[in-house]
Short mmCIF file of C-alpha atoms and ligand atoms in Angstrom, two decimals:
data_model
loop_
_atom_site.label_atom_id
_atom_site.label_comp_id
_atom_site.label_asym_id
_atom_site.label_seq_id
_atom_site.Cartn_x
_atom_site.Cartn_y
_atom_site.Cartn_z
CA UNK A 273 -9.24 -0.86 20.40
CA UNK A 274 -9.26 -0.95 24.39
CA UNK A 275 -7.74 -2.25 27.11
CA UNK A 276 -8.61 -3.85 30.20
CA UNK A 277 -6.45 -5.01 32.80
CA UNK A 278 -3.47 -7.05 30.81
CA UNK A 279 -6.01 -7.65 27.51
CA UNK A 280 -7.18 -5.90 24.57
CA UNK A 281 -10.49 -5.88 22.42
CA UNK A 282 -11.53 -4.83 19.40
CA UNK A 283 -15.21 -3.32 18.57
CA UNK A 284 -17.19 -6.08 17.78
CA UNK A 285 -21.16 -4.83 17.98
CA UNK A 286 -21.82 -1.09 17.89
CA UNK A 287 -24.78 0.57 20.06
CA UNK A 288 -26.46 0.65 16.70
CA UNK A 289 -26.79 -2.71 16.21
CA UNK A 290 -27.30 -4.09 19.91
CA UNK A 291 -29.92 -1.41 19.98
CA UNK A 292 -31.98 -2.80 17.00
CA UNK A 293 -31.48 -6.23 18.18
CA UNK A 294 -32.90 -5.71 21.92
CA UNK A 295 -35.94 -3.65 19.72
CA UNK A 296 -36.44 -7.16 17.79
CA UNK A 297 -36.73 -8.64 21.13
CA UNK A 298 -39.20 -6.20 22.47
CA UNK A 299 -41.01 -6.81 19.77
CA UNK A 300 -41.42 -10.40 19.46
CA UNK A 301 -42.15 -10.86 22.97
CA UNK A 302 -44.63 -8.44 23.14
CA UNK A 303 -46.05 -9.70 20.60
CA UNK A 304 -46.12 -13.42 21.85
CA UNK A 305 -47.87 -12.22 25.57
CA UNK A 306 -50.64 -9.75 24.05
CA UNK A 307 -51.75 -8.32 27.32
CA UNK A 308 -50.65 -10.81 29.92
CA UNK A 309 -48.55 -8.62 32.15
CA UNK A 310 -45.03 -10.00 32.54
CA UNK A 311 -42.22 -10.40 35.22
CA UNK A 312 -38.88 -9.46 33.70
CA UNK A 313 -36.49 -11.17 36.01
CA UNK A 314 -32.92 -9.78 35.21
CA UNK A 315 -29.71 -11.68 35.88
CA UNK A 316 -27.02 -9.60 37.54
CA UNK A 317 -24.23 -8.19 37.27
CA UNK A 318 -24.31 -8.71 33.59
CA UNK A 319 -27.79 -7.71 32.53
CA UNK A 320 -28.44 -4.46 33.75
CA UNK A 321 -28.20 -2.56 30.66
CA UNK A 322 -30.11 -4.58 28.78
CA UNK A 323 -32.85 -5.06 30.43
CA UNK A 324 -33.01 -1.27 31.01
CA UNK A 325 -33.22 -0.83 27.37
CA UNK A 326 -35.34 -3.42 27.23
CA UNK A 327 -37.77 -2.23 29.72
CA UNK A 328 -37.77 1.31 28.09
CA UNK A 329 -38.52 -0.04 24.40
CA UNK A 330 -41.28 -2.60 26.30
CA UNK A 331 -44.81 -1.15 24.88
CA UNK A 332 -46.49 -2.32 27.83
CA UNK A 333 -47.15 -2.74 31.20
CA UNK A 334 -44.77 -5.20 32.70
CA UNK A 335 -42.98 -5.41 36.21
CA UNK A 336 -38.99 -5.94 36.56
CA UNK A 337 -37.15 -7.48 39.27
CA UNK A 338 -33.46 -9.17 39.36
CA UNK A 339 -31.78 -12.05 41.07
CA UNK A 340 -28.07 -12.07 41.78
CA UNK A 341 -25.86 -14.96 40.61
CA UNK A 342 -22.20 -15.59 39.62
CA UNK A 343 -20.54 -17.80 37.68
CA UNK A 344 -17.47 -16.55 36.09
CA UNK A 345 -13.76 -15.74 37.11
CA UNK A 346 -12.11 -14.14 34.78
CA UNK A 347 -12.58 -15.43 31.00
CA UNK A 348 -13.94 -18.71 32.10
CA UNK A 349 -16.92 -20.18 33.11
CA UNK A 350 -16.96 -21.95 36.58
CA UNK A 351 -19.12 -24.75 37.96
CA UNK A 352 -19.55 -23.42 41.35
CA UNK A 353 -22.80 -20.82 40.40
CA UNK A 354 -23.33 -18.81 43.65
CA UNK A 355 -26.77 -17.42 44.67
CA UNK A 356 -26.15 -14.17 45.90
CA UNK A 357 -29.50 -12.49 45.82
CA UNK A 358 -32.69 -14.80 45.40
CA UNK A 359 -36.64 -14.07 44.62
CA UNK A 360 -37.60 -11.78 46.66
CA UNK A 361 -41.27 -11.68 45.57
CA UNK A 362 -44.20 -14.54 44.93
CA UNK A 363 -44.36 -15.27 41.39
CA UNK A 364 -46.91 -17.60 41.77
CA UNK A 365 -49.19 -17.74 38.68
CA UNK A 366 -46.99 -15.15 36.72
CA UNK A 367 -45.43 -15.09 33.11
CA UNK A 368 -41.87 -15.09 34.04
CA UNK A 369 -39.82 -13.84 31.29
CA UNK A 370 -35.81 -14.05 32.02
CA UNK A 371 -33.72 -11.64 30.59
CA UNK A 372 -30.24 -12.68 30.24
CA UNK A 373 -27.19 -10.93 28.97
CA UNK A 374 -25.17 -14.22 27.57
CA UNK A 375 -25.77 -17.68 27.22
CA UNK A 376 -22.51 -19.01 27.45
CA UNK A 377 -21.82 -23.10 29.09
CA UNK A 378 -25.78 -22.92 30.48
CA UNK A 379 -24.64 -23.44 33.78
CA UNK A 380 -26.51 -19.96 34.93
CA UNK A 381 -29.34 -21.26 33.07
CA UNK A 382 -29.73 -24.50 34.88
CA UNK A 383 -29.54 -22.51 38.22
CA UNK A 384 -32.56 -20.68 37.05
CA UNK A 385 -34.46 -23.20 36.00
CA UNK A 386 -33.74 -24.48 39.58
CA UNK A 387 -34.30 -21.72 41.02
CA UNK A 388 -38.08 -21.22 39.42
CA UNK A 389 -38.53 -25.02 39.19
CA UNK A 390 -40.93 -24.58 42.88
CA UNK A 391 -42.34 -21.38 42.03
CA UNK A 392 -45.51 -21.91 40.16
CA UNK A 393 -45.03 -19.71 37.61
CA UNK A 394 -47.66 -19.99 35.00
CA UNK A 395 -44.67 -19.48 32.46
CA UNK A 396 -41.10 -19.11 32.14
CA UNK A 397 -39.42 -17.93 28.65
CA UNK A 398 -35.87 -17.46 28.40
CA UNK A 399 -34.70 -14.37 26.98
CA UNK A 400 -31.16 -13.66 25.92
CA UNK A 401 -29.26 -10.79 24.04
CA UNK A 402 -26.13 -12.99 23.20
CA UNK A 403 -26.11 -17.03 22.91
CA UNK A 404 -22.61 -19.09 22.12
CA UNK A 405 -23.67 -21.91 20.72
CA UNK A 406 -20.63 -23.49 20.51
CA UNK A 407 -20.03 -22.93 24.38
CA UNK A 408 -23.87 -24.34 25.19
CA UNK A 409 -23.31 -27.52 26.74
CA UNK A 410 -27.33 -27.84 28.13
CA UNK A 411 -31.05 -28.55 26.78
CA UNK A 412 -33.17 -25.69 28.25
CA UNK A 413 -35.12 -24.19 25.31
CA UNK A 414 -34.31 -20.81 24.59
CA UNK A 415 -37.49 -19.29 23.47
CA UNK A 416 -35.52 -15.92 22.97
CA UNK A 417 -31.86 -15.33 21.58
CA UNK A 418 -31.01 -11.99 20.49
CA UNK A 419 -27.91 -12.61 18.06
CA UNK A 420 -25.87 -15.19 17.98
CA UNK A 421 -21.89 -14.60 18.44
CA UNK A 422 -18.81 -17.03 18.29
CA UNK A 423 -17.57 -18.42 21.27
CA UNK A 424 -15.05 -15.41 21.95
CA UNK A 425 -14.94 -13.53 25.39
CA UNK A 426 -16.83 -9.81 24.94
CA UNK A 427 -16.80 -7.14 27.12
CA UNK A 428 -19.17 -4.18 27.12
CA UNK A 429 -22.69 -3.12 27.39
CA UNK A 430 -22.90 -4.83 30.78
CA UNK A 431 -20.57 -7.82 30.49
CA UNK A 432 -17.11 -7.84 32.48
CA UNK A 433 -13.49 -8.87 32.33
CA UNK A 434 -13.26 -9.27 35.87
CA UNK A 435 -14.76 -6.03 36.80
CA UNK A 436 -13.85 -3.96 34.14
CA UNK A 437 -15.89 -3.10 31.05
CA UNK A 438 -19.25 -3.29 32.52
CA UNK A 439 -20.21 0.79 31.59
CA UNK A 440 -19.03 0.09 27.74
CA UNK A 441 -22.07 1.11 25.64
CA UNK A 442 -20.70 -1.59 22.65
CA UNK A 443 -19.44 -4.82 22.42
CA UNK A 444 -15.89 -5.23 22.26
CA UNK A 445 -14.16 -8.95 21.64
CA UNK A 446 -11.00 -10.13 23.18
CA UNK A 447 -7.68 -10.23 20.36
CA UNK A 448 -6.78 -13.93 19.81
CA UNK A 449 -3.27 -12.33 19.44
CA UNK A 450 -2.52 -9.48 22.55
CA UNK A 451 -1.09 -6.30 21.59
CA UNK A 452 2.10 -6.54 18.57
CA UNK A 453 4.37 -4.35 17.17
CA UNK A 454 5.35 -5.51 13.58
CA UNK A 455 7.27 -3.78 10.91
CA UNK A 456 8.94 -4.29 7.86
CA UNK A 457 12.57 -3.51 7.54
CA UNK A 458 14.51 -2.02 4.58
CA UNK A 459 17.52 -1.26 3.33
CA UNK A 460 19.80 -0.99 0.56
CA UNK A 461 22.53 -3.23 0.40
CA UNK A 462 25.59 -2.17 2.50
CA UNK A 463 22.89 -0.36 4.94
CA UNK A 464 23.86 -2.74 8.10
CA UNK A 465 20.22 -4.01 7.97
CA UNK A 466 20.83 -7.60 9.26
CA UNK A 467 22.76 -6.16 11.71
CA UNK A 468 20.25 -4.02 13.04
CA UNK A 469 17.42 -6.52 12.12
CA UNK A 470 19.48 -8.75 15.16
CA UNK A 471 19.60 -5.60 17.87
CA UNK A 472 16.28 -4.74 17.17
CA UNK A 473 14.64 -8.79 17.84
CA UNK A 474 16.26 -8.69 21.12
CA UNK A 475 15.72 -4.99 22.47
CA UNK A 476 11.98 -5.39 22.19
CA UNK A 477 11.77 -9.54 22.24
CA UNK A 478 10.56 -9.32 18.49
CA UNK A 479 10.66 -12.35 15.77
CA UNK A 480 12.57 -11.96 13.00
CA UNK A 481 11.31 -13.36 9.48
CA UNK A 482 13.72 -12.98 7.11
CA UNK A 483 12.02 -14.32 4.16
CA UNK A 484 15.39 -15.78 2.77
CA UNK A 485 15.41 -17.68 6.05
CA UNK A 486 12.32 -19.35 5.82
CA UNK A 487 12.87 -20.26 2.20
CA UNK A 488 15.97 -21.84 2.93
CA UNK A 489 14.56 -23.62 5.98
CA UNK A 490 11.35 -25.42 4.60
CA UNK A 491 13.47 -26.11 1.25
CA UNK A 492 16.04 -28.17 3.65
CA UNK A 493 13.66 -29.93 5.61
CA UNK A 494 11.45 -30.66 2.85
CA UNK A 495 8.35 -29.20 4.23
CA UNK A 496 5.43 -29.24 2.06
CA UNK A 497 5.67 -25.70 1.49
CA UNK A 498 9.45 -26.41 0.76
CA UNK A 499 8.93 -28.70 -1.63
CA UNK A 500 6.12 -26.89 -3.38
CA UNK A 501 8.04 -23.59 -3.82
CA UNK A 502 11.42 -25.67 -4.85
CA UNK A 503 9.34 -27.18 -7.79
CA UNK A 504 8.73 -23.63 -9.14
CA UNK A 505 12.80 -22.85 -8.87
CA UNK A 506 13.56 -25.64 -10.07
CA UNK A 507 11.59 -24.65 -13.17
CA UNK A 508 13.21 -21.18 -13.35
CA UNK A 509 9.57 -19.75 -12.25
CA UNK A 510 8.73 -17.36 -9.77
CA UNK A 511 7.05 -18.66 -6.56
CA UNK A 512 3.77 -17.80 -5.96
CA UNK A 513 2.72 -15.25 -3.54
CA UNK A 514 0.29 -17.34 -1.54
CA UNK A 515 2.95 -20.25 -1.05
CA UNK A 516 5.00 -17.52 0.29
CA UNK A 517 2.39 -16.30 2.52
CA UNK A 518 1.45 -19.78 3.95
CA UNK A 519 5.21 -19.94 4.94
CA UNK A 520 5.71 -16.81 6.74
CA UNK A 521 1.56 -17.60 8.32
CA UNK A 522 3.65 -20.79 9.49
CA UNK A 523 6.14 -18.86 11.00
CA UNK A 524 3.83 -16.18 12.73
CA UNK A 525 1.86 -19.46 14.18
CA UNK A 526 5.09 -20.70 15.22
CA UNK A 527 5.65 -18.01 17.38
CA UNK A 528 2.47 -17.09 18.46
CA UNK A 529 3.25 -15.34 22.03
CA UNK A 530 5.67 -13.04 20.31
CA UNK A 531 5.69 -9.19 20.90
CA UNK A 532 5.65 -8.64 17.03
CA UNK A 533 7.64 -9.57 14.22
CA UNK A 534 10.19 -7.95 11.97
CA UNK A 535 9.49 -8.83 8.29
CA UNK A 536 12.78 -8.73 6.23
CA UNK A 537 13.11 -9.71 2.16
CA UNK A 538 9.17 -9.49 2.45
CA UNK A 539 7.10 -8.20 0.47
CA UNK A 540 8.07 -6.63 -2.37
CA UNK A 541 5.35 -6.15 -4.32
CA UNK A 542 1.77 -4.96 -3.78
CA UNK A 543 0.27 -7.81 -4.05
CA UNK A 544 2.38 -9.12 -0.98
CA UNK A 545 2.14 -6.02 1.12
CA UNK A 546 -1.75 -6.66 0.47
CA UNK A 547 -1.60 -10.44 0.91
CA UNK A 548 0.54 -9.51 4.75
CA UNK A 549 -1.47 -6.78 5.91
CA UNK A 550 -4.78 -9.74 5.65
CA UNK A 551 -2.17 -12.02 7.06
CA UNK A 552 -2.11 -9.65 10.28
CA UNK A 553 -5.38 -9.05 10.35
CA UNK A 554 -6.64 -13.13 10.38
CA UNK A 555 -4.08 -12.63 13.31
CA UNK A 556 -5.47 -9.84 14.84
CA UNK A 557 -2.96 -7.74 14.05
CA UNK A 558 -1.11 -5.32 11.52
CA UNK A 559 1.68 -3.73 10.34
CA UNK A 560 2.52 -1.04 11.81
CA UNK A 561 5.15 0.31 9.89
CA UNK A 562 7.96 -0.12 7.03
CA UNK A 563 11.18 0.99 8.35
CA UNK A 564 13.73 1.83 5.78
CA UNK A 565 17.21 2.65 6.44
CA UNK A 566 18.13 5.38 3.71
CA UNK A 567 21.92 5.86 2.97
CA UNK A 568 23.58 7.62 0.42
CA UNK A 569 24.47 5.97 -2.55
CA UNK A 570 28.46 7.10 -2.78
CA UNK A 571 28.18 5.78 0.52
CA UNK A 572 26.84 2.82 -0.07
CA UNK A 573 29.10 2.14 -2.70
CA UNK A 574 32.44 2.60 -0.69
CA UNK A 575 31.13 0.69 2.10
CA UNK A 576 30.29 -2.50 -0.04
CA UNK A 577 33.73 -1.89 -1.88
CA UNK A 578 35.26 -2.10 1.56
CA UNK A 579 33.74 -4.98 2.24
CA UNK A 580 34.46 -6.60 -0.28
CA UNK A 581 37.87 -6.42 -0.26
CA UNK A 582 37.72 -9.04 2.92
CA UNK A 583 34.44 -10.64 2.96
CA UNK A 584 35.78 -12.41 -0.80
CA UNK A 585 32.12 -11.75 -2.35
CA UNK A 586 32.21 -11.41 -5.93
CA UNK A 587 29.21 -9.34 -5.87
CA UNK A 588 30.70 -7.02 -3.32
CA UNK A 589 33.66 -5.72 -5.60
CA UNK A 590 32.76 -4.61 -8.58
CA UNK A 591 31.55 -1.10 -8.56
CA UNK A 592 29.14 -1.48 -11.76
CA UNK A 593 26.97 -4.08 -9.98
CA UNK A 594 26.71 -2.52 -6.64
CA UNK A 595 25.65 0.39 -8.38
CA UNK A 596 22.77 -1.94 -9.89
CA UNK A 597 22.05 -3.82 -6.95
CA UNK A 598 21.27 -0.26 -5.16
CA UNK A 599 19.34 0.73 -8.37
CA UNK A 600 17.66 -2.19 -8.18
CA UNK A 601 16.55 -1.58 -4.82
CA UNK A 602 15.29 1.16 -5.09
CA UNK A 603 13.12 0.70 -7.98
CA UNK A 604 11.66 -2.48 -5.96
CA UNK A 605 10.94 -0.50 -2.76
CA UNK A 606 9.81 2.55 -4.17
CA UNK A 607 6.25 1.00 -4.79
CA UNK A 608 6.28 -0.37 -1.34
CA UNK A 609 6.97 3.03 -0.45
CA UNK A 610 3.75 4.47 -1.62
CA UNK A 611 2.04 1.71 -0.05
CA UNK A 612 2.99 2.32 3.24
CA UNK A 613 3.05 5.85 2.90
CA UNK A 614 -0.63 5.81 2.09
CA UNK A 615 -1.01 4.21 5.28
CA UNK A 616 0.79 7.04 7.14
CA UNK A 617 2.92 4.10 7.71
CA UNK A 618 6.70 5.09 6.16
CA UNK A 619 9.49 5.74 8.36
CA UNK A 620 12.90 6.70 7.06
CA UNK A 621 15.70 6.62 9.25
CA UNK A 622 19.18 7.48 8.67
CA UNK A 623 21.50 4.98 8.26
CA UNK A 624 24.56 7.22 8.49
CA UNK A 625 26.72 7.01 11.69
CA UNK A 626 27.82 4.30 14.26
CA UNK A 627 25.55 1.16 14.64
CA UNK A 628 24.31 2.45 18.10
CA UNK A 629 23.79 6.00 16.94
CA UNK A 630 21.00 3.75 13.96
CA UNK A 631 20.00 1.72 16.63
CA UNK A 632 18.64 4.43 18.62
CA UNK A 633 17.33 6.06 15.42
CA UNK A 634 15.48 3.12 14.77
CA UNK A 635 14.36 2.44 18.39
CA UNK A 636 13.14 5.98 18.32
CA UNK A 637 10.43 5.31 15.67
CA UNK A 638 9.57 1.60 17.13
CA UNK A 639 8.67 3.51 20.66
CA UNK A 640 6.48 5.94 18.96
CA UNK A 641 4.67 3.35 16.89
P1 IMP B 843 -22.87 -19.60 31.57
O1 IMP B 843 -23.31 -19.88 32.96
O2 IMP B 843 -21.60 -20.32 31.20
O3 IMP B 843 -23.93 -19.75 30.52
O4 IMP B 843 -22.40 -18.09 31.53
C1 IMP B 843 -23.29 -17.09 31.74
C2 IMP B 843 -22.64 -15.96 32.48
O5 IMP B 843 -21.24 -15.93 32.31
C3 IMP B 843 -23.14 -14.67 31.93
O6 IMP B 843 -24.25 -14.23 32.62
C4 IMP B 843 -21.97 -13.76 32.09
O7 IMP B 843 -21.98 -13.17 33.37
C5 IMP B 843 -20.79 -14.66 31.99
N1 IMP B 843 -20.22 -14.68 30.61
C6 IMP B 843 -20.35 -15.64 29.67
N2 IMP B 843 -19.70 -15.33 28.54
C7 IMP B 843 -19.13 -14.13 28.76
C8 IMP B 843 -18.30 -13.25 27.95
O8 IMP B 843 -17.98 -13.51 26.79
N3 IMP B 843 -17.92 -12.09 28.53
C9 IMP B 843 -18.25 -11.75 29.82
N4 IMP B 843 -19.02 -12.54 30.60
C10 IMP B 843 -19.45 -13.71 30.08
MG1 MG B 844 -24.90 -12.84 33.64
#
């Protein structure tokens, strides 16, 4: 991943690839003008290292020349398409053969075909390495196109983000979601994990997605979701994973500008920590770690008995089912363990000591992620 000025990209097309694809260019246009010898008229900024490899792969004798013209600002294209350097030579009778590094709106396209419409060229193909054809708003033939690509902004191999990425030998396209950090957080009970779950969301302006929450949300307002998962309690079965996922997708679309998200009560299983990690990545994204707060089980125990004694929760004071709620726990996230750990992904922090000395312990590993 890289990034440029305030955004990042991902690899998109390797050397590899864009190399083999301006050889299938060569090829077919060499092909298509036997011996005629061509004029290679290169679009700048943007097409000066393709039409060097171009020219280098070209089998025959051709001449190369450029013309100067600018259209964008930024990520988008503008209407106002300035002529900064013109022909500088007669083309007059020539097979003029533009090489372009995008096709994009077309508006650089209809400049060009302005631009040749009085010169008397005998010919004038359109060559391009990348076409958008969802961005292509004209009707000027492209006799030429590379590959095609979605209508994302790339950088590399020539093409800017406003004056950066140019000297990238790849293609690299922009993340539809910028830059997240998103964990999942556990803990036995009696850990202080909501409590830390809350310091946490504001220190570093995270989303919290505790899947209890969300459950309990869509249920009351009778979302579709809601009402889909409530039919399965209702009938004493387990909710399916993928209903789950579409809730917690709901959330993470709900807050798409977040800085990341802390996933709490989710997953549990495989399966989920599967079905999440292609969650992130249809976002972009990942998880970058599981967090687990590890305390000792005598601990544990005497803090929940504390508790108990006030907070009036049956659960909370008898000694026997704390002691199975913790084994429980542990049982449930030891598979998630492995997963993450496989991943290089586990952090263990200990969740002995004040709740600022656990914050910091836990802010410690978030700043390294
Ligand atoms: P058009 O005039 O909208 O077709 O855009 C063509 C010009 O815009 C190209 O020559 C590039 O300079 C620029 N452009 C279009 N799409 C991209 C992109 O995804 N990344 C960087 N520059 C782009
Ligand atoms: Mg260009």
């Amino acid at each position: 991943m890289i990034k440029l000025h305030d955004l990042h990209f991902k690899p998109f097309i390797s050397e590899d690839e864009i190399q083999a694809t301006v050889q299938h260019m060569v090829t077919a246009i060499a092909d298509d003008l036997q011996d005629e010898v061509p004029v290679f008229v290169g679009i700048l900024n943007g097409s000066f290292m393709f039409v060097s490899d171009f020219v280098k792969k070209y089998p025959k004798p051709c001449e190369v020349t450029f013309i100067k013209l600018a259209s964008y600002e930024g990520l988008k294209s503008t209407d106002d398409i300035q002529r900064l350097v013109g022909l500088t030579q007669d083309l007059t009778g020539r097979t003029v053969v533009i090489l372009e590094d995008i096709i994009d709106s077309g508006k650089t396209l209809a400049e060009v075909h302005r631009i040749f419409k009085n010169e008397n060229v005998k010919e004038l193909k359109i060559a391009t390495l990348f076409y958008k054809p969802e961005a292509y708003k004209k009707d000027f033939k492209l006799h030429y196109v590379g590959m095609e690509i979605p209508n994302k902004f790339i950088v590399g191999y020539g093409l800017d983000y406003d004056g950066l990425g140019r000297d990238l030998p790849a293609i690299y396209q922009l993340k539809t979601t910028q830059h997240m950090t998103n964990f999942v957080l556990f803990g036995p009970p009696g850990a202080g994990k909501g409590t830390q779950a809350e310091f946490l969301k504001e220190k570093y302006s995270l989303v919290h997605i505790s899947t209890g929450d969300v459950f309990r949300f869509n249920i009351k307002n009778e979302t579709a979701l809601g009402m889909l998962a409530k039919s399965y309690m209702d009938k004493g079965e387990l909710v399916p994973d993928q209903v789950t996922i579409d809730m917690l997708n709901a959330e993470v679309e709900k807050n798409a500008d977040a800085k990341g998200f802390i996933f709490d009560g989710f997953p549990r299983t495989n399966a989920q920590a599967e079905a999440l990690d292609k969650l992130m990545d249809q976002k972009d994204s990942q998880i970058n770690a599981m967090i687990a707060l590890e305390v000792d089980d005598e601990v544990l125990v005497q803090r929940l008995l504390e508790r108990g004694k006030t907070s009036g929760r049956a659960d909370d004071a008898d000694e026997n089912i704390i002691r199975n709620r913790i084994k429980e726990y542990y049982k449930k996230t030891a598979i998630l363990k492995d997963y993450y750990s496989a991943q290089d992904k586990y952090y263990g922090v200990d969740g002995v000591g004040s709740i600022e000395d656990i914050t910091e312990r836990l802010s410690a590993v978030i700043d390294s992620l």
